[in-house]
Coordinates of C-alpha atoms and ligand atoms in Angstrom, one line a residue:
X1 CA -26.7 -35.8 18.4
X2 CA -24.5 -37.3 15.9
X3 CA -20.7 -37.0 16.5
X4 CA -19.2 -34.4 14.2
X5 CA -16.9 -36.1 11.6
X6 CA -13.4 -34.8 11.6
X7 CA -12.1 -33.0 8.5
X8 CA -8.7 -32.6 7.2
X9 CA -7.8 -29.4 5.6
X10 CA -4.7 -28.6 3.4
X11 CA -3.2 -25.5 4.8
X12 CA -1.5 -24.6 1.5
X13 CA -4.6 -24.9 -0.9
X14 CA -7.6 -25.3 1.4
X15 CA -8.5 -28.7 -0.1
X16 CA -10.7 -30.9 2.1
X17 CA -10.2 -34.6 2.7
X18 CA -11.7 -37.4 4.9
X19 CA -8.5 -38.7 6.4
X20 CA -4.9 -37.6 7.1
X21 CA -2.4 -37.9 4.4
X22 CA 1.3 -36.9 4.2
X23 CA 0.9 -35.2 0.9
X24 CA -2.1 -33.1 -0.3
X25 CA -3.5 -34.8 -3.5
X26 CA -4.9 -31.5 -4.7
X27 CA -1.8 -29.3 -4.6
X28 CA 1.0 -31.9 -4.2
X29 CA 2.5 -30.0 -1.0
X30 CA 4.0 -32.3 1.8
X31 CA 3.0 -32.1 5.5
X32 CA 0.4 -29.6 5.0
X33 CA -2.7 -31.6 6.1
X34 CA -4.1 -30.5 9.5
X35 CA -7.3 -31.8 11.3
X36 CA -9.7 -29.0 11.8
X37 CA -13.0 -28.8 13.7
X38 CA -16.0 -29.0 11.3
X39 CA -17.4 -25.5 10.4
X40 CA -20.7 -24.5 11.9
X41 CA -22.3 -24.6 8.5
X42 CA -25.6 -23.3 7.4
X43 CA -28.1 -23.7 10.0
X44 CA -30.9 -26.1 8.8
X45 CA -33.4 -24.7 11.4
X46 CA -33.9 -21.7 9.3
X47 CA -36.8 -22.6 6.9
X48 CA -38.0 -19.0 6.1
X49 CA -38.2 -18.1 2.4
X50 CA -35.6 -15.6 1.4
X51 CA -36.2 -12.3 -0.1
X52 CA -36.1 -11.6 -3.8
X53 CA -32.9 -10.7 -5.4
X54 CA -33.0 -7.6 -7.7
X55 CA -31.9 -8.2 -11.2
X56 CA -30.8 -5.0 -13.2
X57 CA -29.7 -4.4 -16.9
X58 CA -26.1 -4.3 -17.9
X59 CA -26.5 -0.8 -19.3
X60 CA -26.7 0.9 -16.1
X61 CA -24.4 3.7 -15.1
X62 CA -20.8 2.5 -14.7
X63 CA -18.6 5.2 -13.6
X64 CA -14.9 4.3 -12.8
X65 CA -14.5 3.6 -9.1
X66 CA -13.3 6.5 -7.0
X67 CA -9.7 6.2 -5.8
X68 CA -7.9 7.4 -2.7
X69 CA -4.2 7.8 -3.4
X70 CA -2.1 6.8 -0.4
X71 CA 0.7 9.2 -1.4
X72 CA 3.1 6.3 -1.9
X73 CA 3.2 6.5 -5.8
X74 CA 4.7 2.9 -6.5
X75 CA 1.9 1.5 -4.2
X76 CA -0.9 3.5 -5.7
X77 CA 0.2 2.4 -9.3
X78 CA 0.1 -1.3 -8.5
X79 CA -3.3 -0.8 -7.0
X80 CA -4.4 0.7 -10.3
X81 CA -4.3 4.4 -9.1
X82 CA -5.2 4.2 -5.4
X83 CA -7.3 2.4 -3.0
X84 CA -10.9 1.7 -4.0
X85 CA -13.5 2.3 -1.1
X86 CA -15.3 -0.8 0.0
X87 CA -12.6 -3.1 -1.5
X88 CA -10.4 -5.8 0.0
X89 CA -6.6 -6.0 -0.7
X90 CA -4.4 -8.9 0.2
X91 CA -0.7 -7.9 0.6
X92 CA 1.3 -11.3 0.6
X93 CA 4.9 -12.0 1.1
X94 CA 7.6 -13.9 2.9
X95 CA 8.0 -12.9 6.6
X96 CA 10.5 -10.1 7.1
X97 CA 10.2 -8.8 3.5
X98 CA 8.8 -5.5 4.6
X99 CA 5.0 -5.7 4.5
X100 CA 4.4 -4.0 7.9
X101 CA 6.8 -1.3 6.9
X102 CA 5.2 -0.6 3.6
X103 CA 1.8 -0.6 5.1
X104 CA 2.8 1.7 8.0
X105 CA 4.3 4.1 5.6
X106 CA 1.1 4.1 3.4
X107 CA -1.3 4.2 6.2
X108 CA 0.6 7.1 7.9
X109 CA 0.8 9.2 4.6
X110 CA -3.0 8.6 4.1
X111 CA -3.6 9.7 7.7
X112 CA -1.5 12.7 7.2
X113 CA -3.6 13.8 4.3
X114 CA -6.7 14.0 6.4
X115 CA -8.3 10.6 6.0
X116 CA -9.2 8.2 8.9
X117 CA -6.8 5.3 9.1
X118 CA -7.0 2.4 11.5
X119 CA -4.1 -0.1 11.9
X120 CA -4.6 -3.3 13.8
X121 CA -1.6 -5.2 14.8
X122 CA -1.9 -8.7 15.7
X123 CA 1.8 -9.5 15.7
X124 CA 3.5 -6.6 17.4
X125 CA 2.7 -4.8 20.5
X126 CA 1.8 -1.1 20.3
X127 CA 5.3 0.0 21.6
X128 CA 6.9 -1.9 18.9
X129 CA 4.9 -0.3 16.2
X130 CA 5.5 3.1 17.8
X131 CA 9.2 2.6 17.8
X132 CA 9.0 1.6 14.1
X133 CA 7.0 4.7 13.3
X134 CA 9.5 6.8 15.2
X135 CA 12.4 5.4 13.2
X136 CA 10.6 6.0 10.0
X137 CA 9.8 9.6 11.0
X138 CA 6.1 9.1 11.1
X139 CA 5.3 9.4 14.7
X140 CA 3.2 12.5 14.4
X141 CA 0.8 10.8 11.8
X142 CA -2.6 10.9 13.2
X143 CA -3.1 7.1 12.8
X144 CA -5.3 5.0 15.0
X145 CA -3.3 2.1 16.3
X146 CA -4.5 -1.1 18.2
X147 CA -2.8 -4.3 19.0
X148 CA -5.6 -7.0 19.0
X149 CA -6.3 -10.3 17.7
X150 CA -9.8 -11.1 18.9
X151 CA -11.9 -10.6 15.6
X152 CA -15.2 -10.1 17.4
X153 CA -13.8 -7.2 19.3
X154 CA -12.0 -5.9 16.2
X155 CA -15.3 -6.2 14.1
X156 CA -17.4 -4.2 16.9
X157 CA -14.8 -1.5 16.7
X158 CA -14.7 -1.4 12.9
X159 CA -18.6 -1.5 12.7
X160 CA -18.3 1.8 14.8
X161 CA -15.7 3.5 12.4
X162 CA -17.8 4.0 9.4
X163 CA -16.0 7.2 8.2
X164 CA -12.6 5.3 8.0
X165 CA -10.8 5.2 4.6
X166 CA -8.3 2.4 5.2
X167 CA -8.1 -0.4 7.8
X168 CA -4.9 -2.5 7.9
X169 CA -4.9 -5.9 9.5
X170 CA -1.5 -7.1 10.1
X171 CA -1.7 -10.1 9.8
X172 CA -4.6 -12.1 8.8
X173 CA -3.0 -15.4 10.1
X174 CA -3.0 -13.9 13.8
X175 CA -6.7 -13.0 13.8
X176 CA -9.0 -15.3 16.0
X177 CA -12.6 -16.0 15.7
X178 CA -13.8 -17.6 19.0
X179 CA -16.8 -19.0 17.1
X180 CA -14.5 -21.4 15.2
X181 CA -12.9 -24.2 17.1
X182 CA -9.3 -24.2 15.6
X183 CA -6.2 -22.4 16.2
X184 CA -5.4 -19.0 14.6
X185 CA -3.6 -19.3 11.4
X186 CA -5.5 -22.4 10.1
X187 CA -7.6 -22.4 7.0
X188 CA -11.0 -22.1 8.9
X189 CA -9.7 -19.2 10.9
X190 CA -8.1 -17.4 8.2
X191 CA -11.1 -17.7 5.8
X192 CA -13.6 -16.9 8.5
X193 CA -11.8 -13.9 9.7
X194 CA -11.3 -12.7 6.2
X195 CA -15.0 -13.1 5.5
X196 CA -16.0 -11.2 8.4
X197 CA -13.4 -8.3 7.7
X198 CA -14.4 -8.1 4.1
X199 CA -18.1 -8.0 5.0
X200 CA -17.7 -4.9 7.3
X201 CA -15.6 -3.3 4.7
X202 CA -18.1 -3.5 2.1
X203 CA -20.9 -2.5 4.4
X204 CA -18.9 0.5 5.8
X205 CA -17.2 1.4 2.7
X206 CA -13.7 1.5 3.7
X207 CA -10.7 -0.4 2.2
X208 CA -9.4 -3.2 4.1
X209 CA -5.7 -4.4 3.5
X210 CA -5.0 -7.8 4.9
X211 CA -1.4 -8.8 5.3
X212 CA -0.8 -12.5 4.5
X213 CA 2.5 -14.3 5.3
X214 CA 3.5 -16.8 2.6
X215 CA 4.3 -20.0 4.5
X216 CA 6.2 -23.1 3.8
X217 CA 5.3 -25.1 6.9
X218 CA 1.7 -26.5 7.0
X219 CA 0.5 -25.3 10.3
X220 CA -0.3 -21.7 9.1
X221 CA -2.6 -21.2 6.0
X222 CA -0.9 -19.2 3.3
X223 CA -2.4 -16.4 1.2
X224 CA -3.4 -18.6 -1.6
X225 CA -6.6 -19.6 0.4
X226 CA -7.8 -16.0 0.4
X227 CA -7.1 -15.1 -3.2
X228 CA -10.7 -15.7 -4.4
X229 CA -12.2 -13.7 -1.6
X230 CA -10.4 -10.4 -2.1
X231 CA -10.6 -7.7 -5.0
X232 CA -6.8 -7.3 -5.3
X233 CA -3.8 -9.5 -4.5
X234 CA -0.3 -8.0 -4.2
X235 CA 2.8 -9.9 -3.7
X236 CA 5.6 -8.2 -2.1
X237 CA 8.9 -9.9 -3.2
X238 CA 12.6 -9.5 -3.2
X239 CA 15.8 -11.2 -2.2
X240 CA 16.7 -10.7 1.6
X241 CA 20.2 -10.2 0.4
X242 CA 19.2 -7.3 -1.8
X243 CA 17.8 -4.0 -0.8
X244 CA 15.3 -3.9 -3.7
X245 CA 11.7 -4.9 -3.2
X246 CA 9.1 -5.5 -5.9
X247 CA 5.6 -5.1 -5.4
X248 CA 3.6 -7.0 -8.0
X249 CA -0.2 -7.2 -8.7
X250 CA -1.4 -10.8 -9.4
X251 CA -5.1 -10.1 -9.4
X252 CA -7.0 -6.7 -9.4
X253 CA -10.7 -6.4 -10.1
X254 CA -10.1 -2.5 -10.5
X255 CA -7.0 -2.3 -12.6
X256 CA -4.1 -4.2 -14.5
X257 CA -2.2 -6.9 -13.0
X258 CA 1.1 -6.7 -14.6
X259 CA 2.2 -3.6 -12.9
X260 CA 5.0 -3.6 -10.6
X261 CA 6.3 -1.1 -8.1
X262 CA 9.9 -0.9 -7.1
X263 CA 11.2 -0.1 -3.6
X264 CA 14.5 0.1 -1.8
X265 CA 14.7 -0.9 1.8
X266 CA 16.8 1.7 3.5
X267 CA 17.6 2.5 7.0
X268 CA 14.6 4.8 7.0
X269 CA 12.2 2.5 5.7
X270 CA 11.0 1.8 2.0
X271 CA 12.1 4.4 -0.5
X272 CA 10.2 4.6 -3.9
X273 CA 12.5 3.9 -6.9
X274 CA 11.2 6.1 -9.8
X275 CA 13.7 4.9 -12.2
X276 CA 14.3 1.2 -11.7
X277 CA 16.5 0.8 -14.8
X278 CA 19.3 2.8 -13.3
X279 CA 19.2 0.9 -10.1
X280 CA 19.3 -2.4 -11.9
X281 CA 22.1 -1.5 -14.0
X282 CA 24.1 0.5 -11.2
X283 CA 26.6 -2.3 -10.6
X284 CA 27.2 -3.5 -14.2
X285 CA 30.8 -3.9 -15.3
X286 CA 30.9 -3.3 -19.1
X287 CA 33.6 -5.5 -20.6
X288 CA 32.8 -8.9 -18.9
X289 CA 32.0 -11.9 -21.1
X290 CA 28.5 -13.4 -20.3
X291 CA 26.6 -10.3 -19.5
X292 CA 23.8 -8.7 -21.6
X293 CA 21.3 -5.9 -20.9
X294 CA 17.7 -6.9 -21.6
X295 CA 15.2 -4.1 -22.4
X296 CA 12.2 -5.5 -20.7
X297 CA 8.7 -4.1 -20.0
X298 CA 6.9 -4.5 -16.6
X299 CA 3.3 -3.5 -16.8
X300 CA 3.3 0.0 -18.4
X301 CA 6.8 0.6 -17.5
X302 CA 10.0 -0.2 -19.4
X303 CA 12.8 -1.7 -17.2
X304 CA 16.3 -2.5 -18.2
X305 CA 18.1 -5.2 -16.4
X306 CA 21.4 -7.2 -16.8
X307 CA 21.4 -10.9 -17.4
X308 CA 24.5 -12.8 -16.5
X309 CA 25.7 -16.2 -17.8
X310 CA 28.5 -18.2 -16.5
X311 CA 29.8 -21.4 -18.3
X312 CA 31.9 -23.9 -16.3
X313 CA 33.5 -27.0 -18.0
X314 CA 31.9 -30.4 -16.9
X315 CA 33.2 -33.0 -19.1
X316 CA 31.8 -35.9 -17.0
X317 CA 28.4 -35.3 -18.5
X318 CA 25.0 -34.4 -16.9
X319 CA 25.8 -30.8 -16.8
X320 CA 24.0 -28.4 -14.4
X321 CA 21.6 -25.7 -15.3
X322 CA 21.0 -23.3 -12.6
X323 CA 18.7 -20.1 -13.0
X324 CA 17.8 -17.3 -10.8
X325 CA 15.1 -14.9 -11.8
X326 CA 14.1 -16.8 -15.1
X327 CA 12.3 -19.8 -16.0
X328 CA 14.5 -22.9 -16.1
X329 CA 12.4 -24.6 -18.7
X330 CA 12.9 -21.7 -21.1
X331 CA 16.7 -21.8 -20.5
X332 CA 16.7 -25.4 -21.5
X333 CA 14.7 -24.7 -24.6
X334 CA 17.0 -21.8 -25.5
X335 CA 20.1 -23.9 -24.9
X336 CA 18.7 -26.6 -27.2
X337 CA 18.0 -24.1 -29.9
X338 CA 21.5 -22.8 -29.5
X339 CA 23.1 -26.2 -29.8
X340 CA 20.8 -27.6 -32.5
X341 CA 20.2 -24.7 -34.8
X342 CA 23.4 -22.6 -34.3
X343 CA 26.1 -25.2 -33.7
X344 CA 27.1 -23.9 -30.3
X345 CA 28.5 -26.6 -27.9
X346 CA 27.3 -26.4 -24.5
X347 CA 26.8 -30.0 -23.4
X348 CA 30.0 -30.3 -21.8
X349 CA 29.5 -27.1 -19.5
X350 CA 27.4 -26.3 -16.5
X351 CA 25.2 -23.2 -17.2
X352 CA 24.5 -20.7 -14.4
X353 CA 22.2 -17.9 -15.4
X354 CA 21.3 -15.0 -13.0
X355 CA 19.2 -11.8 -13.5
X356 CA 21.0 -9.2 -11.7
X357 CA 19.3 -7.2 -8.8
X358 CA 16.9 -9.9 -7.7
X359 CA 14.2 -9.2 -10.4
X360 CA 12.3 -12.1 -11.7
X361 CA 11.5 -11.9 -15.6
X362 CA 8.5 -13.5 -17.0
X363 CA 8.7 -12.0 -20.6
X364 CA 9.6 -14.2 -23.5
X365 CA 11.1 -11.0 -25.0
X366 CA 14.2 -11.7 -22.7
X367 CA 15.2 -14.8 -24.9
X368 CA 17.4 -12.8 -27.1
X369 CA 19.3 -11.0 -24.2
X370 CA 19.6 -14.4 -22.5
X371 CA 20.9 -16.0 -25.7
X372 CA 23.4 -13.1 -26.1
X373 CA 24.7 -13.7 -22.5
X374 CA 25.0 -17.5 -23.2
X375 CA 26.8 -16.9 -26.6
X376 CA 29.0 -14.1 -25.0
X377 CA 30.1 -16.6 -22.3
X378 CA 30.7 -19.5 -24.7
X379 CA 32.8 -17.3 -26.9
X380 CA 34.5 -15.4 -24.2
X381 CA 33.6 -12.1 -25.9
X382 CA 31.9 -9.4 -24.1
X383 CA 28.7 -7.9 -25.6
X384 CA 28.7 -4.3 -26.7
X385 CA 28.4 -2.4 -23.4
X386 CA 26.2 0.1 -25.2
X387 CA 23.7 -2.4 -26.6
X388 CA 20.4 -3.5 -25.3
X389 CA 18.7 -6.7 -26.5
X390 CA 15.0 -7.9 -26.7
X391 CA 13.2 -10.4 -28.9
X392 CA 11.5 -13.8 -28.6
X393 CA 13.3 -16.9 -29.9
X394 CA 11.3 -19.7 -31.6
X395 CA 12.3 -23.4 -31.9
X396 CA 13.7 -23.2 -35.3
X397 CA 16.0 -20.3 -34.0
X398 CA 14.0 -17.6 -35.6
X399 CA 13.8 -14.3 -33.8
X400 CA 10.2 -13.0 -33.3
X401 CA 8.6 -9.6 -32.8
X402 CA 7.7 -8.6 -29.2
X403 CA 5.3 -5.8 -28.1
X404 CA 6.2 -2.3 -27.1
X405 CA 9.6 -2.0 -29.0
X406 CA 9.3 1.7 -29.0
X407 CA 9.1 2.1 -25.3
X408 CA 12.0 -0.3 -24.9
X409 CA 14.1 1.7 -27.3
X410 CA 13.2 4.9 -25.6
X411 CA 14.3 3.6 -22.1
X412 CA 17.5 2.6 -23.6
X413 CA 18.1 5.9 -25.1
X414 CA 17.1 7.7 -21.8
X415 CA 19.9 5.7 -20.1
X416 CA 22.6 6.5 -22.6
X417 CA 22.7 3.2 -24.6
X418 CA 23.7 3.6 -28.2
X419 CA 22.7 0.4 -29.9
X420 CA 19.8 -2.2 -29.9
X421 CA 19.6 -5.8 -31.1
X422 CA 16.0 -6.4 -32.0
X423 CA 13.8 -8.7 -34.2
X424 CA 14.0 -7.9 -37.8
X425 CA 10.9 -6.0 -39.0
X426 CA 8.5 -8.1 -41.2
X427 CA 7.2 -6.7 -44.4
X428 CA 3.6 -6.5 -43.2
X429 CA 4.4 -4.2 -40.4
X430 CA 3.5 -0.9 -42.1
X431 CA 4.0 1.3 -38.9
X432 CA 7.6 2.6 -39.1
X433 CA 9.6 1.6 -35.9
X434 CA 10.5 4.7 -33.9
X435 CA 14.3 4.7 -33.6
X436 CA 15.3 7.2 -31.1
X437 CA 18.2 9.4 -31.9
X438 CA 21.6 8.0 -31.1
X439 CA 20.3 4.4 -31.0
X440 CA 21.6 2.1 -33.9
X441 CA 19.4 -0.7 -34.7
X442 CA 20.8 -4.1 -35.4
X443 CA 17.9 -6.3 -36.6
X444 CA 18.2 -9.9 -36.8
X445 CA 16.0 -12.6 -38.2
X446 CA 17.8 -15.8 -36.9
X447 CA 19.7 -16.6 -33.6
X448 CA 22.5 -17.6 -36.0
X449 CA 22.9 -14.2 -37.0
X450 CA 23.7 -13.2 -33.4
X451 CA 26.2 -16.2 -33.0
X452 CA 27.7 -14.8 -36.4
X453 CA 28.3 -11.4 -34.9
X454 CA 30.2 -12.8 -31.8
X455 CA 32.2 -15.3 -34.1
X456 CA 33.3 -12.3 -36.2
X457 CA 35.0 -10.7 -33.2
X458 CA 36.9 -13.7 -31.9
X459 CA 39.2 -16.4 -33.1
X460 CA 37.3 -19.1 -31.2
X461 CA 33.9 -20.2 -32.7
Ligands
LIG501 P1 8.7 -5.9 8.2 O1 8.0 -4.8 7.6 O2 8.5 -6.0 9.6 O3 8.5 -7.3 7.4 P2 7.2 -8.1 7.3 O4 6.0 -7.3 8.0 O5 6.9 -8.5 5.9 O6 7.4 -9.2 8.1 O7 10.3 -5.6 7.8 C1 11.3 -6.3 8.5 C2 12.6 -5.9 7.9 O8 12.8 -4.8 7.3 C3 13.5 -6.0 9.0 O9 14.5 -7.1 8.7 C4 14.4 -4.9 9.0 C5 14.0 -4.1 7.8 N1 13.9 -2.8 7.9 C6 14.8 -1.9 7.5 O10 15.8 -2.2 6.9 N2 14.7 -0.6 7.6 C7 13.5 0.0 8.2 O11 13.5 1.3 8.4 C8 12.6 -0.8 8.6 C9 11.5 -0.3 9.4 C10 12.8 -2.3 8.5
LIG502 MG1 5.0 -7.7 9.8

């Protein structure tokens, strides 16, 4: 028999190569290539002809999928309204961010409402999970708990549990298939185990939730190698230094992907945050230069956040630009527009930008708020503490319309703001903008107008 050729697999992206390299040519990560035993592959011995596949028309019945709400509203919202039977969800996140806590809470809530829920922990012993459940006040939930890593044993138990509604596997990187000759956590093991679990979930019509640790070191395969196999991918993010946690949908075959769920990590587990704006603005101080409130939209929900900018003199040249919570390329563009189109001098200053509260903003609508924070820092003039900002900025300095202006203004009104700085309405916009009572609208067409507003308040241009 021919000697099996070794194969080298990138643990970050799953790319295959014939030899070891220090850097993956596919994804560019360093030190992620690991030798793995060749997969068993399709058996060439089987020569029987396959059965025919049934093809059907597109115009069949297409009812929306049934949903099982877990009772954790923020989790259900990101899922698109609850768990879908016979589906696979991947919950990814850094170690220690709160994945096990979130799933234990969701599983217990679902079990308490009369559904059968199985929780398989490969990382913690039964006593540890029990201790956590007691701490969370969930010890009485009729959840079925097991500590196991051998996937063949787990699969046999799951095949017998056809009435289950939800099965949690914590984590997929600890699962071990004895038919694959490589260590738990490698790409082959992670993919093989996930494939088997998803197959059983589809056959038995339960939802399987796989926990996946985001890893930097190459010996453990990260969640990226599973994203194409599952129906829904959720990332649980947050800064360990902050108590906020954001659950973000990045792929969802059964719902929208731009939804977020906001939680707060407390002594008694994760608490839902129904009004994130109030939380993100809680520590804001009104009269500090370099701060502006952005009226953003995350999914279907408006969220107000504070952006902060600090300028520090650096006359030696090559100034630093450091950003937390926003795109650094976009900041460079905005600074260039402010210098070139509005005459603001920033090239002798380090620029530090921070989105308060640990939220990460991806919307271009934040441009205007960030520009306001930079201008405010540069002129030493605080922004109006009762004002919110939103609008996209183009390369010539023009301020462009953004979606959902009404929702942003309404949220600002709800939180007691009195003014909004937003893009000037264009003539063709025949739908009148809804201006909530008590909110004064300051429409601007060019970033220069914003600089002018600040210049009017201060002696230093
Ligand atoms: P965990 O759910 O174990 O994280 P993961 O499964 O993503 O690795 O959460 C671990 C952190 O959460 C740990 O540092 C302690 C903290 N925590 C609380 O602050 N309060 C709680 O009630 C619980 C259960 C955990
Ligand atoms: Mg865990």
